[in-house]
Amino acid sequence: MGKGPWINGRTARALALAAQLGTAVAASLGLAIGGGLLLDRWLKTWPVFLLLGIAVGLLASWYTIASLARELPGQKKRNKEHNLKDE
Amino acid sequence: MEITLAAEPVARLGDVVITNTMITSAIVVLLLLAVAAVYRARLSTDSPGRFQSLIESVLEFVLNLCEATAGKELGRRVFPLVCTFFVFILTANWFGLLPGFSAIWVVNFEGHRVPLLRAANSDLNMTLAMALIAVGTVQVLGVTTRGLAGYLKELATPLFLAPIHIISEISHVISLAGRLFGNIFGGEVLLLVMYSILPYVVPALFVGLEALFGFIQALIFTVLSVVYISLAAGAEEAPSAHAA
């Protein structure tokens, strides 16, 4: 370990965020669809909450990916530069 | 060859069932405590030995990672928690690769033959507990940084996005826990299959790969915890984000 060229904070951060993207989609979708199925079973409204769960799950996974992508190394700097250009 | 998703019960203490992953976790914790005690006893600022240098290089690696991700001040604040995650996950993952680790079998209180030890992170309860601690810290930090009203306001702005924000927060727990569990459990199954069909030479390659994956998974869990914490605290990316 110690200071060496094999891995640095930016690489580790990019690696972790990239690894998180897939599971974040699966977790958000699974959570919303599972919740929808449970609500449908409880309220006997199948498939209303299942469909709602799919929609919310897709939006939640998109939101999670967007918030993770904003944290990619250098992204904040790029965003700031882009905002300054727009102004 | 028998593969079970849940950890196998080994013993019972009153109403509490002791599983083989709990035994492994306890051994790993005792091992880390022993290492910490030896480190403390041999601590020297004038002439640090190899052992001290090794421990300090690991700590420095994680500290640099924290500072590079969350900035100097916040990085140092979260370092104790995050370093605990890294050291525990890494040790537990590598401990499960030791030769003879799954070779000790016992007959449990139900009369079944079960392995005495099993990789700690191949139990979803363990990874879920760590993910809950990480995400719990994120929420506490969010409340202390912005105040309860500010935190709730951010969660419900705009109001129709509140369920999405909440699902996104809960999904952090599931994805952190699920990925670590999935990778370690998958690795265990892979090694078991390899040992049963090609018991010589070939499994060594997979043990090497699993050692690498064990390190990467510990690193990912650690870095993501810091990223979530820095997001909650609203920390800016460190200007010179280079570590280790």
Short mmCIF file of C-alpha atoms in Angstrom, two decimals:
data_model
loop_
_atom_site.label_atom_id
_atom_site.label_comp_id
_atom_site.label_asym_id
_atom_site.label_seq_id
_atom_site.Cartn_x
_atom_site.Cartn_y
_atom_site.Cartn_z
CA MET A 1 0.00 0.00 0.00
CA GLY A 2 1.43 3.43 0.82
CA LYS A 3 1.93 6.03 -1.87
CA GLY A 4 2.12 4.37 -5.25
CA PRO A 5 0.80 4.90 -8.75
CA TRP A 6 -1.43 1.79 -8.77
CA ILE A 7 -4.50 3.45 -7.26
CA ASN A 8 -5.43 6.96 -6.15
CA GLY A 9 -8.45 8.65 -4.60
CA ARG A 10 -9.99 9.61 -7.95
CA THR A 11 -9.64 6.11 -9.36
CA ALA A 12 -11.06 4.54 -6.20
CA ARG A 13 -13.96 6.99 -6.23
CA ALA A 14 -14.69 6.36 -9.93
CA LEU A 15 -14.45 2.59 -9.39
CA ALA A 16 -16.82 2.68 -6.41
CA LEU A 17 -19.37 4.89 -8.15
CA ALA A 18 -19.27 2.80 -11.34
CA ALA A 19 -19.75 -0.37 -9.29
CA GLN A 20 -22.68 1.23 -7.51
CA LEU A 21 -24.60 2.24 -10.65
CA GLY A 22 -25.93 -1.23 -11.52
CA THR A 23 -26.87 -2.20 -7.98
CA ALA A 24 -28.49 1.20 -7.41
CA VAL A 25 -30.85 0.59 -10.35
CA ALA A 26 -31.66 -2.93 -9.17
CA ALA A 27 -32.18 -1.83 -5.56
CA SER A 28 -34.43 1.14 -6.42
CA LEU A 29 -36.54 -0.89 -8.84
CA GLY A 30 -36.74 -3.89 -6.52
CA LEU A 31 -37.72 -1.75 -3.57
CA ALA A 32 -40.47 0.15 -5.41
CA ILE A 33 -41.86 -2.93 -7.19
CA GLY A 34 -41.73 -4.99 -3.97
CA GLY A 35 -43.51 -2.20 -2.09
CA GLY A 36 -46.12 -1.96 -4.87
CA LEU A 37 -46.75 -5.72 -4.77
CA LEU A 38 -47.14 -5.68 -0.99
CA LEU A 39 -49.57 -2.75 -1.15
CA ASP A 40 -51.56 -4.51 -3.88
CA ARG A 41 -51.78 -7.68 -1.79
CA TRP A 42 -52.78 -5.71 1.30
CA LEU A 43 -55.38 -3.47 -0.40
CA LYS A 44 -56.42 -6.07 -3.04
CA THR A 45 -55.89 -3.55 -5.85
CA TRP A 46 -53.65 -5.60 -8.17
CA PRO A 47 -52.04 -4.31 -10.45
CA VAL A 48 -52.47 -0.61 -9.58
CA PHE A 49 -49.60 -0.25 -7.07
CA LEU A 50 -47.40 -2.66 -9.02
CA LEU A 51 -47.56 -0.36 -12.06
CA LEU A 52 -47.11 2.67 -9.83
CA GLY A 53 -44.13 0.91 -8.22
CA ILE A 54 -42.53 0.28 -11.61
CA ALA A 55 -42.92 3.95 -12.54
CA VAL A 56 -41.62 5.21 -9.18
CA GLY A 57 -38.80 2.64 -9.25
CA LEU A 58 -37.67 3.76 -12.70
CA LEU A 59 -37.73 7.41 -11.63
CA ALA A 60 -35.90 6.59 -8.38
CA SER A 61 -33.20 4.62 -10.21
CA TRP A 62 -32.77 7.49 -12.69
CA TYR A 63 -32.52 9.95 -9.79
CA THR A 64 -29.99 7.74 -7.95
CA ILE A 65 -27.84 7.36 -11.07
CA ALA A 66 -27.98 11.11 -11.70
CA SER A 67 -26.94 11.90 -8.13
CA LEU A 68 -24.11 9.34 -8.26
CA ALA A 69 -22.91 10.57 -11.67
CA ARG A 70 -22.67 14.12 -10.28
CA GLU A 71 -20.15 12.76 -7.77
CA LEU A 72 -17.81 11.31 -10.41
CA PRO A 73 -14.30 12.80 -10.14
CA GLY A 74 -14.05 16.18 -11.83
CA GLN A 75 -17.78 16.33 -12.55
CA LYS A 76 -18.46 19.13 -10.06
CA LYS A 77 -15.72 21.21 -11.66
CA ARG A 78 -17.16 20.54 -15.13
CA ASN A 79 -20.65 21.46 -13.91
CA LYS A 80 -19.36 24.72 -12.43
CA GLU A 81 -17.56 25.61 -15.68
CA HIS A 82 -20.69 24.78 -17.68
CA ASN A 83 -22.84 26.97 -15.39
CA LEU A 84 -20.37 29.86 -15.68
CA LYS A 85 -20.42 29.55 -19.49
CA ASP A 86 -24.23 29.68 -19.47
CA GLU A 87 -24.19 32.86 -17.37
CA MET B 1 -21.65 -30.40 -2.03
CA GLU B 2 -24.30 -28.36 -0.29
CA ILE B 3 -24.76 -24.62 -0.71
CA THR B 4 -27.14 -22.67 1.50
CA LEU B 5 -27.87 -18.98 1.12
CA ALA B 6 -28.46 -18.44 4.84
CA ALA B 7 -25.70 -18.88 7.42
CA GLU B 8 -25.87 -22.28 9.14
CA PRO B 9 -26.78 -22.39 12.85
CA VAL B 10 -24.02 -23.94 14.93
CA ALA B 11 -24.99 -23.51 18.58
CA ARG B 12 -27.64 -21.95 20.75
CA LEU B 13 -27.18 -19.62 23.73
CA GLY B 14 -30.60 -19.44 25.36
CA ASP B 15 -32.87 -18.08 22.63
CA VAL B 16 -29.97 -16.74 20.57
CA VAL B 17 -28.86 -18.93 17.68
CA ILE B 18 -25.13 -18.70 16.95
CA THR B 19 -24.38 -19.06 13.22
CA ASN B 20 -21.04 -19.92 11.62
CA THR B 21 -20.72 -16.39 10.19
CA MET B 22 -21.13 -14.97 13.72
CA ILE B 23 -18.28 -17.20 14.92
CA THR B 24 -16.07 -15.99 12.03
CA SER B 25 -16.95 -12.35 12.79
CA ALA B 26 -16.04 -12.85 16.45
CA ILE B 27 -12.69 -14.43 15.50
CA VAL B 28 -11.95 -11.57 13.07
CA VAL B 29 -12.78 -8.96 15.73
CA LEU B 30 -10.56 -10.75 18.28
CA LEU B 31 -7.76 -10.94 15.71
CA LEU B 32 -8.03 -7.21 14.99
CA LEU B 33 -8.08 -6.43 18.72
CA ALA B 34 -4.93 -8.53 19.18
CA VAL B 35 -3.23 -6.72 16.27
CA ALA B 36 -4.27 -3.34 17.77
CA ALA B 37 -2.93 -4.37 21.19
CA VAL B 38 0.42 -5.48 19.72
CA TYR B 39 0.61 -2.27 17.65
CA ARG B 40 -0.08 -0.16 20.76
CA ALA B 41 2.52 -2.04 22.80
CA ARG B 42 5.24 -1.69 20.12
CA LEU B 43 4.35 1.90 19.15
CA SER B 44 7.49 3.96 18.67
CA THR B 45 7.98 7.38 17.09
CA ASP B 46 11.79 7.10 16.97
CA SER B 47 12.26 3.72 15.34
CA PRO B 48 9.05 2.28 13.92
CA GLY B 49 9.45 -1.38 13.08
CA ARG B 50 8.12 -3.26 10.04
CA PHE B 51 4.92 -4.22 11.82
CA GLN B 52 4.18 -0.60 12.79
CA SER B 53 5.02 0.60 9.28
CA LEU B 54 2.67 -1.98 7.74
CA ILE B 55 -0.24 -0.98 10.00
CA GLU B 56 0.42 2.72 9.46
CA SER B 57 0.61 2.31 5.68
CA VAL B 58 -2.87 0.72 5.74
CA LEU B 59 -4.21 3.55 7.93
CA GLU B 60 -2.54 6.16 5.72
CA PHE B 61 -4.06 4.57 2.63
CA VAL B 62 -7.58 4.84 4.09
CA LEU B 63 -6.96 8.34 5.48
CA ASN B 64 -5.77 9.57 2.07
CA LEU B 65 -8.82 7.98 0.49
CA CYS B 66 -11.13 9.77 2.98
CA GLU B 67 -9.39 13.13 2.50
CA ALA B 68 -9.40 12.79 -1.29
CA THR B 69 -13.11 12.01 -1.32
CA ALA B 70 -14.57 14.19 1.45
CA GLY B 71 -11.97 16.91 1.90
CA LYS B 72 -9.44 17.22 4.72
CA GLU B 73 -11.70 18.21 7.61
CA LEU B 74 -14.66 15.92 6.97
CA GLY B 75 -12.34 13.13 5.79
CA ARG B 76 -10.56 13.12 9.14
CA ARG B 77 -13.88 13.24 11.02
CA VAL B 78 -15.28 10.17 9.29
CA PHE B 79 -11.96 8.32 9.17
CA PRO B 80 -12.47 6.19 12.36
CA LEU B 81 -15.80 4.79 11.13
CA VAL B 82 -14.73 4.32 7.54
CA CYS B 83 -11.38 2.78 8.46
CA THR B 84 -13.20 0.32 10.73
CA PHE B 85 -15.35 -0.73 7.78
CA PHE B 86 -12.33 -1.14 5.51
CA VAL B 87 -10.17 -3.08 7.96
CA PHE B 88 -13.01 -5.34 9.12
CA ILE B 89 -14.33 -6.11 5.62
CA LEU B 90 -10.86 -6.72 4.20
CA THR B 91 -9.79 -8.95 7.10
CA ALA B 92 -13.07 -10.88 7.04
CA ASN B 93 -12.87 -11.37 3.27
CA TRP B 94 -9.26 -12.56 3.35
CA PHE B 95 -9.81 -14.65 6.48
CA GLY B 96 -12.37 -16.69 4.54
CA LEU B 97 -9.72 -17.61 1.96
CA LEU B 98 -7.33 -19.23 4.45
CA PRO B 99 -6.60 -22.90 3.70
CA GLY B 100 -8.75 -25.24 5.76
CA PHE B 101 -11.22 -22.49 6.59
CA SER B 102 -14.29 -24.45 5.44
CA ALA B 103 -12.81 -27.85 6.28
CA ILE B 104 -13.91 -27.93 9.94
CA TRP B 105 -17.33 -29.49 10.28
CA VAL B 106 -19.42 -29.91 13.44
CA VAL B 107 -22.75 -31.45 14.31
CA ASN B 108 -25.07 -28.64 15.43
CA PHE B 109 -27.87 -28.67 18.02
CA GLU B 110 -30.34 -29.78 15.33
CA GLY B 111 -28.20 -32.82 14.53
CA HIS B 112 -27.02 -31.51 11.12
CA ARG B 113 -23.38 -31.50 9.97
CA VAL B 114 -22.46 -27.88 9.25
CA PRO B 115 -19.19 -26.00 8.59
CA LEU B 116 -17.93 -24.33 11.77
CA LEU B 117 -16.72 -21.24 9.90
CA ARG B 118 -18.07 -19.32 6.92
CA ALA B 119 -16.94 -15.98 5.43
CA ALA B 120 -18.52 -13.23 7.58
CA ASN B 121 -19.67 -11.17 4.60
CA SER B 122 -21.40 -14.13 2.95
CA ASP B 123 -24.21 -13.47 5.47
CA LEU B 124 -26.65 -10.78 4.37
CA ASN B 125 -27.33 -9.87 8.02
CA MET B 126 -23.71 -8.78 8.46
CA THR B 127 -23.52 -6.67 5.31
CA LEU B 128 -26.97 -5.21 6.00
CA ALA B 129 -25.88 -4.20 9.52
CA MET B 130 -22.81 -2.40 8.15
CA ALA B 131 -24.83 -0.71 5.39
CA LEU B 132 -27.39 0.44 7.97
CA ILE B 133 -24.62 1.94 10.11
CA ALA B 134 -23.15 3.74 7.05
CA VAL B 135 -26.47 5.08 5.79
CA GLY B 136 -27.61 5.84 9.36
CA THR B 137 -24.48 7.98 9.80
CA VAL B 138 -25.30 9.72 6.51
CA GLN B 139 -28.81 10.59 7.75
CA VAL B 140 -27.55 11.77 11.17
CA LEU B 141 -24.93 13.93 9.47
CA GLY B 142 -27.59 15.31 7.11
CA VAL B 143 -29.75 16.32 10.08
CA THR B 144 -26.86 17.82 12.08
CA THR B 145 -25.56 19.77 9.08
CA ARG B 146 -28.86 21.19 7.83
CA GLY B 147 -31.06 20.88 10.93
CA LEU B 148 -34.14 18.63 11.02
CA ALA B 149 -36.35 21.16 9.23
CA GLY B 150 -33.77 21.76 6.49
CA TYR B 151 -33.18 18.04 6.07
CA LEU B 152 -36.91 17.28 5.75
CA LYS B 153 -37.36 20.25 3.42
CA GLU B 154 -34.62 18.98 1.13
CA LEU B 155 -36.12 15.47 1.21
CA ALA B 156 -39.54 16.80 0.17
CA THR B 157 -38.49 19.40 -2.42
CA PRO B 158 -40.35 19.25 -4.76
CA LEU B 159 -43.09 17.44 -2.85
CA PHE B 160 -43.98 14.97 -5.61
CA LEU B 161 -40.35 13.76 -5.63
CA ALA B 162 -40.39 12.90 -1.91
CA PRO B 163 -41.15 9.15 -2.46
CA ILE B 164 -38.34 8.99 -5.00
CA HIS B 165 -35.89 10.63 -2.58
CA ILE B 166 -36.92 8.21 0.17
CA ILE B 167 -36.64 5.15 -2.11
CA SER B 168 -33.26 6.40 -3.29
CA GLU B 169 -32.02 6.69 0.31
CA ILE B 170 -33.27 3.22 1.23
CA SER B 171 -31.83 1.78 -1.98
CA HIS B 172 -28.37 2.86 -0.77
CA VAL B 173 -28.68 0.38 2.11
CA ILE B 174 -29.84 -2.42 -0.17
CA SER B 175 -27.25 -1.81 -2.87
CA LEU B 176 -24.34 -1.48 -0.40
CA ALA B 177 -25.37 -4.63 1.48
CA GLY B 178 -26.44 -6.61 -1.58
CA ARG B 179 -23.29 -6.01 -3.60
CA LEU B 180 -20.89 -6.96 -0.81
CA PHE B 181 -22.96 -10.02 0.12
CA GLY B 182 -23.43 -11.08 -3.52
CA ASN B 183 -19.75 -10.82 -4.37
CA ILE B 184 -18.49 -12.66 -1.31
CA PHE B 185 -21.19 -15.35 -1.41
CA GLY B 186 -20.64 -15.78 -5.16
CA GLY B 187 -16.90 -16.12 -4.56
CA GLU B 188 -17.52 -18.78 -1.89
CA VAL B 189 -19.72 -20.76 -4.26
CA LEU B 190 -17.20 -20.41 -7.09
CA LEU B 191 -14.37 -21.69 -4.89
CA LEU B 192 -16.50 -24.56 -3.62
CA VAL B 193 -17.37 -25.61 -7.17
CA MET B 194 -13.74 -25.31 -8.28
CA TYR B 195 -12.50 -27.36 -5.31
CA SER B 196 -15.02 -30.09 -6.14
CA ILE B 197 -14.37 -30.39 -9.88
CA LEU B 198 -10.65 -29.49 -10.11
CA PRO B 199 -9.11 -29.80 -6.66
CA TYR B 200 -5.47 -29.22 -7.73
CA VAL B 201 -3.68 -26.05 -8.94
CA VAL B 202 -6.70 -24.40 -10.65
CA PRO B 203 -8.44 -23.29 -7.41
CA ALA B 204 -5.25 -21.40 -6.49
CA LEU B 205 -5.93 -19.00 -9.38
CA PHE B 206 -9.44 -18.42 -8.13
CA VAL B 207 -8.22 -17.90 -4.55
CA GLY B 208 -5.92 -15.18 -5.93
CA LEU B 209 -8.80 -13.61 -7.80
CA GLU B 210 -11.01 -13.76 -4.71
CA ALA B 211 -8.27 -12.04 -2.69
CA LEU B 212 -8.31 -9.23 -5.25
CA PHE B 213 -12.11 -9.05 -5.27
CA GLY B 214 -12.13 -9.07 -1.45
CA PHE B 215 -9.88 -6.00 -1.49
CA ILE B 216 -11.91 -4.26 -4.20
CA GLN B 217 -15.19 -4.88 -2.38
CA ALA B 218 -13.75 -3.50 0.87
CA LEU B 219 -12.51 -0.47 -1.06
CA ILE B 220 -15.86 0.08 -2.80
CA PHE B 221 -17.85 -0.15 0.44
CA THR B 222 -15.44 2.28 2.12
CA VAL B 223 -15.34 4.84 -0.68
CA LEU B 224 -19.12 4.75 -1.18
CA SER B 225 -19.65 5.33 2.54
CA VAL B 226 -17.39 8.39 2.36
CA VAL B 227 -19.11 9.62 -0.84
CA TYR B 228 -22.57 9.35 0.77
CA ILE B 229 -21.33 11.03 3.93
CA SER B 230 -19.72 13.87 1.97
CA LEU B 231 -22.93 14.25 -0.05
CA ALA B 232 -24.96 14.51 3.17
CA ALA B 233 -22.55 17.05 4.63
CA GLY B 234 -22.48 19.00 1.36
CA ALA B 235 -18.69 18.73 1.13
CA GLU B 236 -16.97 19.89 -2.04
CA GLU B 237 -14.64 17.58 -3.93
CA ALA B 238 -11.09 17.87 -2.61
CA PRO B 239 -9.02 20.11 -4.91
CA SER B 240 -6.07 17.72 -5.12
CA ALA B 241 -7.93 14.48 -4.95
CA HIS B 242 -4.99 12.13 -4.95
CA ALA B 243 -4.58 9.39 -2.40
CA ALA B 244 -2.37 6.43 -1.64
#
